[in-house]
XYZ file of C-alpha atoms in Angstrom:
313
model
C -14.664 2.290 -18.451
C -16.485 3.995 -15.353
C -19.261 1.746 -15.066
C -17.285 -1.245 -15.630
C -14.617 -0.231 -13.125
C -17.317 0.761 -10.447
C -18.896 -2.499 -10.807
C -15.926 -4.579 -10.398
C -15.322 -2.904 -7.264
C -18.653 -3.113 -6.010
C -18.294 -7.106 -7.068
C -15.716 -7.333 -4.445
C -17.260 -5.651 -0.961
C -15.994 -7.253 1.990
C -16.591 -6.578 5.637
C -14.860 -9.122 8.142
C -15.601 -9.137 11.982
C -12.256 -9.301 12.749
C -12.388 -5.774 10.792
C -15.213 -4.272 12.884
C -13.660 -5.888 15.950
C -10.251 -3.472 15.682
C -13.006 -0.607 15.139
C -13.155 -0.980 18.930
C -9.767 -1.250 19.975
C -7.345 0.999 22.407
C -6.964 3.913 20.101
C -10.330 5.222 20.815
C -9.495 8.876 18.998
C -9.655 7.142 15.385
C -13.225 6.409 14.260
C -14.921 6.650 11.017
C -17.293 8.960 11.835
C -14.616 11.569 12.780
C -15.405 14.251 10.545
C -19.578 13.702 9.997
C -20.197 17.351 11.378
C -16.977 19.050 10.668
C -16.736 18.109 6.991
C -19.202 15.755 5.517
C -18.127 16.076 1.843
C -15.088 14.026 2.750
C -15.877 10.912 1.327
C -17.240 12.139 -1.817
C -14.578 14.717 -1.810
C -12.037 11.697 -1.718
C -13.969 9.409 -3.379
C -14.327 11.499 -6.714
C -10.951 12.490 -7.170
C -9.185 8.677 -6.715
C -11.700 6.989 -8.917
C -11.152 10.353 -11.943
C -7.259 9.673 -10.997
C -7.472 6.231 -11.685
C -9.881 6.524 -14.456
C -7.004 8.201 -16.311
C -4.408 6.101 -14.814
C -5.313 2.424 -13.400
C -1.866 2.094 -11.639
C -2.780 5.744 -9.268
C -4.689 2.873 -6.363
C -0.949 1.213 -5.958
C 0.389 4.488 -5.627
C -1.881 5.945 -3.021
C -1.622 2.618 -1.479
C 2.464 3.007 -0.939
C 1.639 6.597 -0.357
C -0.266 5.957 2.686
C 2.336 2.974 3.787
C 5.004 5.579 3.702
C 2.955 8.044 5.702
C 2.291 5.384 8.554
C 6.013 4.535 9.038
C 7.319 7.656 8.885
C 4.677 10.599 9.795
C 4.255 11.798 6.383
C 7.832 12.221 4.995
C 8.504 13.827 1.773
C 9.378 10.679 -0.505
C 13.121 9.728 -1.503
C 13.728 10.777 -5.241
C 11.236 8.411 -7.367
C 10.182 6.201 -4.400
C 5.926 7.510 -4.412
C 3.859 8.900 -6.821
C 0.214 10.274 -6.057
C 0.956 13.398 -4.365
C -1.109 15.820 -6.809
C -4.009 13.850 -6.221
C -3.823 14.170 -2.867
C -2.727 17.762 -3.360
C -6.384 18.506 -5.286
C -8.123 16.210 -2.810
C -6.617 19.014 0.164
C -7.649 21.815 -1.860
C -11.464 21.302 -2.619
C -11.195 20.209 1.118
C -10.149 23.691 2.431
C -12.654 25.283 0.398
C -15.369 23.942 1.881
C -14.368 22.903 5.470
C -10.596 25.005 6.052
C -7.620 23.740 8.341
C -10.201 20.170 9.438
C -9.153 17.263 7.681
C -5.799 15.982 7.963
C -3.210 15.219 5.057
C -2.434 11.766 7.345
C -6.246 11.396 7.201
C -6.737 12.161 3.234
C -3.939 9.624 2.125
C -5.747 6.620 4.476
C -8.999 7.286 3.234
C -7.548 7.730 -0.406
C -5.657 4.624 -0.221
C -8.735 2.620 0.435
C -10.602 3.722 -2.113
C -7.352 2.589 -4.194
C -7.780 -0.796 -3.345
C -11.674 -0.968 -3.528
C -11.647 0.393 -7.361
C -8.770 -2.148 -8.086
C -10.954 -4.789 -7.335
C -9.572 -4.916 -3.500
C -11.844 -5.463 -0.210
C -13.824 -2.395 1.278
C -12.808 -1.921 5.055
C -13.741 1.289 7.028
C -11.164 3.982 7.841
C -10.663 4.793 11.027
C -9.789 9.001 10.970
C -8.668 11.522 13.474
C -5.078 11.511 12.614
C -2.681 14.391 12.678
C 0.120 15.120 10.646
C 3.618 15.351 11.726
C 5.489 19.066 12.052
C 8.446 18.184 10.034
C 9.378 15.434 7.016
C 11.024 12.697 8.832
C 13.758 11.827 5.877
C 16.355 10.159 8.752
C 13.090 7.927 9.125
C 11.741 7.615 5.729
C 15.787 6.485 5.225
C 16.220 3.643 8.049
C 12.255 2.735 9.040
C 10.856 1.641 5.980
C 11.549 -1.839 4.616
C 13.492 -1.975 1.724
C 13.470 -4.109 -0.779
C 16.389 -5.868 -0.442
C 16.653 -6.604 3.116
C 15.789 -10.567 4.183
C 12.908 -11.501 5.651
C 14.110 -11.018 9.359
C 14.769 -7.616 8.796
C 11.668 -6.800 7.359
C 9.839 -8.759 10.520
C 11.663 -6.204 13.107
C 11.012 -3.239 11.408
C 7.381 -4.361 11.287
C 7.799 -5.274 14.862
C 8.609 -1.386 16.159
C 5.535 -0.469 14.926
C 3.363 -3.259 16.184
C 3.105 -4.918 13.011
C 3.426 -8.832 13.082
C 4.517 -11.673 11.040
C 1.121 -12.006 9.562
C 0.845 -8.768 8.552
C 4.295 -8.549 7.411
C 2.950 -11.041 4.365
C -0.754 -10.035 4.560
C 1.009 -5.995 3.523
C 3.632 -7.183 1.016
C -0.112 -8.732 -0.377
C -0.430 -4.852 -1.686
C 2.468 -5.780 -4.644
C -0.696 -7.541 -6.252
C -1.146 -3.903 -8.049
C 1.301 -1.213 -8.746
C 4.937 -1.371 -10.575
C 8.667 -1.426 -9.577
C 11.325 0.053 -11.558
C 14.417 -2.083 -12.292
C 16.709 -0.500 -9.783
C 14.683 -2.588 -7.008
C 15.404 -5.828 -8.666
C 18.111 -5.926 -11.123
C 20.391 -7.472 -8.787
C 18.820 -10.415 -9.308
C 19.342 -10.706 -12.858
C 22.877 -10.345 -13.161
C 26.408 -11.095 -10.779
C 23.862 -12.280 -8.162
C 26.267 -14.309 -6.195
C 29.713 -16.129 -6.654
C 28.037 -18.598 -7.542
C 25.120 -17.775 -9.286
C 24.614 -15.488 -12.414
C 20.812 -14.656 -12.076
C 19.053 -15.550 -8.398
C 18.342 -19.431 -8.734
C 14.780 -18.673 -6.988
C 13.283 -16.410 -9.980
C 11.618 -17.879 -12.915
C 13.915 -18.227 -15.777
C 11.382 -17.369 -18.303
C 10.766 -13.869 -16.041
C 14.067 -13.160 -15.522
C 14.675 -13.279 -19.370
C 12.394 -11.469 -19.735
C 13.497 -8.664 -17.299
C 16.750 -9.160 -18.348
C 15.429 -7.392 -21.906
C 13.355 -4.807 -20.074
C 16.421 -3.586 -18.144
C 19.277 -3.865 -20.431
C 20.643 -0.618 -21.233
C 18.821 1.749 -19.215
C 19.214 4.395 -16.703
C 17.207 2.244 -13.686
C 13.816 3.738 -14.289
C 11.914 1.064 -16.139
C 9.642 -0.384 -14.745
C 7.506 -3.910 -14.614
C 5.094 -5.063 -12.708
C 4.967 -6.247 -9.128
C 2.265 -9.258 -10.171
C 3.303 -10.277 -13.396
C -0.372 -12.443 -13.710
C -2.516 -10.012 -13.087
C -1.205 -6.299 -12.529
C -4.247 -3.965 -12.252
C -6.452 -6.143 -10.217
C -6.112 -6.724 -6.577
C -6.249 -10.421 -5.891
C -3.975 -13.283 -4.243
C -2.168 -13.889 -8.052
C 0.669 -11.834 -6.033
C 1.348 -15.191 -3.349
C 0.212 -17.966 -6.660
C 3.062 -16.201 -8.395
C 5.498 -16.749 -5.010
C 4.701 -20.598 -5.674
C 6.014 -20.255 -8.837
C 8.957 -18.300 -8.261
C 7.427 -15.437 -10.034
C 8.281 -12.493 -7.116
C 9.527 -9.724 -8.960
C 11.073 -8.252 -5.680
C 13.577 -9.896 -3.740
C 11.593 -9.099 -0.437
C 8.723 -10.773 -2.084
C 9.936 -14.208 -3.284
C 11.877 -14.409 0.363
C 8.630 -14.443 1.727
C 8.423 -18.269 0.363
C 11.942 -19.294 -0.828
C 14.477 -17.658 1.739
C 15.465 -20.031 4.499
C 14.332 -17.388 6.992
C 11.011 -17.173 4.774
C 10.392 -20.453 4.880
C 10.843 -20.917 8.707
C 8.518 -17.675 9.279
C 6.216 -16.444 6.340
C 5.548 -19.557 3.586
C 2.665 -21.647 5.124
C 1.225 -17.838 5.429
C 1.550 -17.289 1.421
C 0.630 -20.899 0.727
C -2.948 -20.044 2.628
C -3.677 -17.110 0.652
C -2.366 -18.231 -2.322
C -5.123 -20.625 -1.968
C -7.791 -18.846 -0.656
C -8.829 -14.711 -1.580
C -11.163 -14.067 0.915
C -9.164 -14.554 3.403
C -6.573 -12.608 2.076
C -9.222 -9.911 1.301
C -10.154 -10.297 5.360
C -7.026 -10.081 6.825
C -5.924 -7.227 4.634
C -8.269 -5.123 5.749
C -7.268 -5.967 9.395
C -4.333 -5.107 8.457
C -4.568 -2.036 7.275
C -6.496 -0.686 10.055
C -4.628 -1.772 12.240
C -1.082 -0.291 10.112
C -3.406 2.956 10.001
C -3.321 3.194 13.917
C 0.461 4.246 13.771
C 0.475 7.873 13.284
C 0.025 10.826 15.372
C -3.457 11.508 17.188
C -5.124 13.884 19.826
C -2.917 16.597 20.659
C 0.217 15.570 18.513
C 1.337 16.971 15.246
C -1.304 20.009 13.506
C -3.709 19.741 10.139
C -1.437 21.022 7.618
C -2.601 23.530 5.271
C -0.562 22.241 2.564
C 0.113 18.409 2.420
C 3.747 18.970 1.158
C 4.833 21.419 3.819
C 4.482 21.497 7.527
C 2.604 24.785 8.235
């Protein structure tokens, strides 16, 4: 299982130009050389514990991945009752880090850098994290409540909370991309399997061979279950998650708007029908993306390296 899963990572290496071009953008206090004096064991430090984590549990790279979406909308919140998982890795990844270089690395800097090392062992594109991020002095819960998108807001919505961070259209579908690993639990989607509209028992644009078979998954339970986000291919981190939009095979609302909503359709479908059709550029643009998503949090003089990623200090 280790060689194998270090291979097909290694398989998928991808450096873009438009990747190394952001390296030189305006925030000039995030580069990836941040900590090569003050703490050098970082990236094996980070390295070791998310491929061990995911050794034991594949689905730990889509968790680190949210993990670190969270912490770039709202400076490192505390997460909403079952909303993110991963926080004891990051927890052991902060502790062999203080015993070797104390009160240096960031928390904000240890879930980007663990993130990407989620995606690359997943089978996702290898793009250089930019570091020198602080983390916030409090949990921002009134944020983590009304900044992130949810998934059951249209596509519009989604756009303009993209938009006060400086995220575009493009990588408003080039992020949801990320739903090509990791699970959802039926709370985030059982509306559309039942009383859906007036109209409409189960929502006309999901598969009716999925939605049976949700249907069956859900029935009965508390809310917790949980399938996954790309039904084609869940532990792998490919562009199955926008092939399965063609098909109607979006597990979350916000995801199969991207192609069928009317707003979706005017904004964000000739984006999914590209990378439905071609990885690489997917691969590319995601890690644009995420370096440029990464840019959002606090740097130079704001914030303070917490001691304890759970707890300001």
């Amino acid at each position: 299982m280790e060689h194998s899963l270090y291979y097909y990572c290694r398989s998928w290496l991808l450096v873009c130009s438009s990747v190394l071009a952001l390296c030189l953008g305006s925030r000039g206090q995030l580069t990836p050389g941040f900590y090569r004096s003050t703490c050098p064991q970082l990236y094996y430090t980070v390295q070791r514990h998310v491929f061990d984590a995911m050794r034991a549990e594949m689905r730990m790279g889509a968790s680190l991945l949210r993990l670190h979406f969270h912490d770039c909308f709202v400076n490192f919140a505390l997460p909403n009752r079952n909303s993110v998982r991963g926080f004891e890795v990051i927890d052991a990844i902060k502790a062999d880090l203080e015993s070797v270089c104390p009160e240096v690395v960031s928390c904000a800097d240890i879930v980007a850098l663990a993130a990407s090392y989620g995606v690359l062992f997943s089978g996702g594109p290898y793009y250089d994290v930019l570091l020198g991020r602080r983390d916030g002095l409090v949990a921002n819960q009134s944020g983590a409540n009304s900044g992130l998108p949810s998934p059951f807001e249209p596509i519009d919505s989604i756009i303009h909370k993209f938009a006060a961070v400086d995220l575009n259209t493009t990588d408003v579908v080039v992020l949801s991309g990320a739903h090509t690993i990791g699970r959802a639990r039926c709370a985030l989607f059982s509306n559309r399997l039942s009383n859906f509209s007036a109209t409409e028992s189960v929502d006309p644009t999901l598969d009716a061979g999925l939605a049976e078979s949700l249907q069956s998954l859900c029935a009965g339970g508390d809310g917790n279950q949980t399938s996954a986000l790309d039904v084609s291919t869940p532990n792998a981190f490919d562009n199955a998650y926008y092939k399965n939009l063609l098909l109607e095979k979006g597990l979350l609302s916000s995801d199969q708007g991207l192609f069928s909503s009317p707003e979706g359709v005017a904004r964000t479908k000739a984006l999914v029908e590209t990378y439905s059709q071609d990885s690489e550029h997917f691969f590319c643009h995601f890690a644009s993306s995420m370096i440029k998503m990464g840019n959002i949090p606090l740097t130079a003089s704001d914030g303070e390296i917490r001691k304890n990623c759970r707890v300001a200090n």
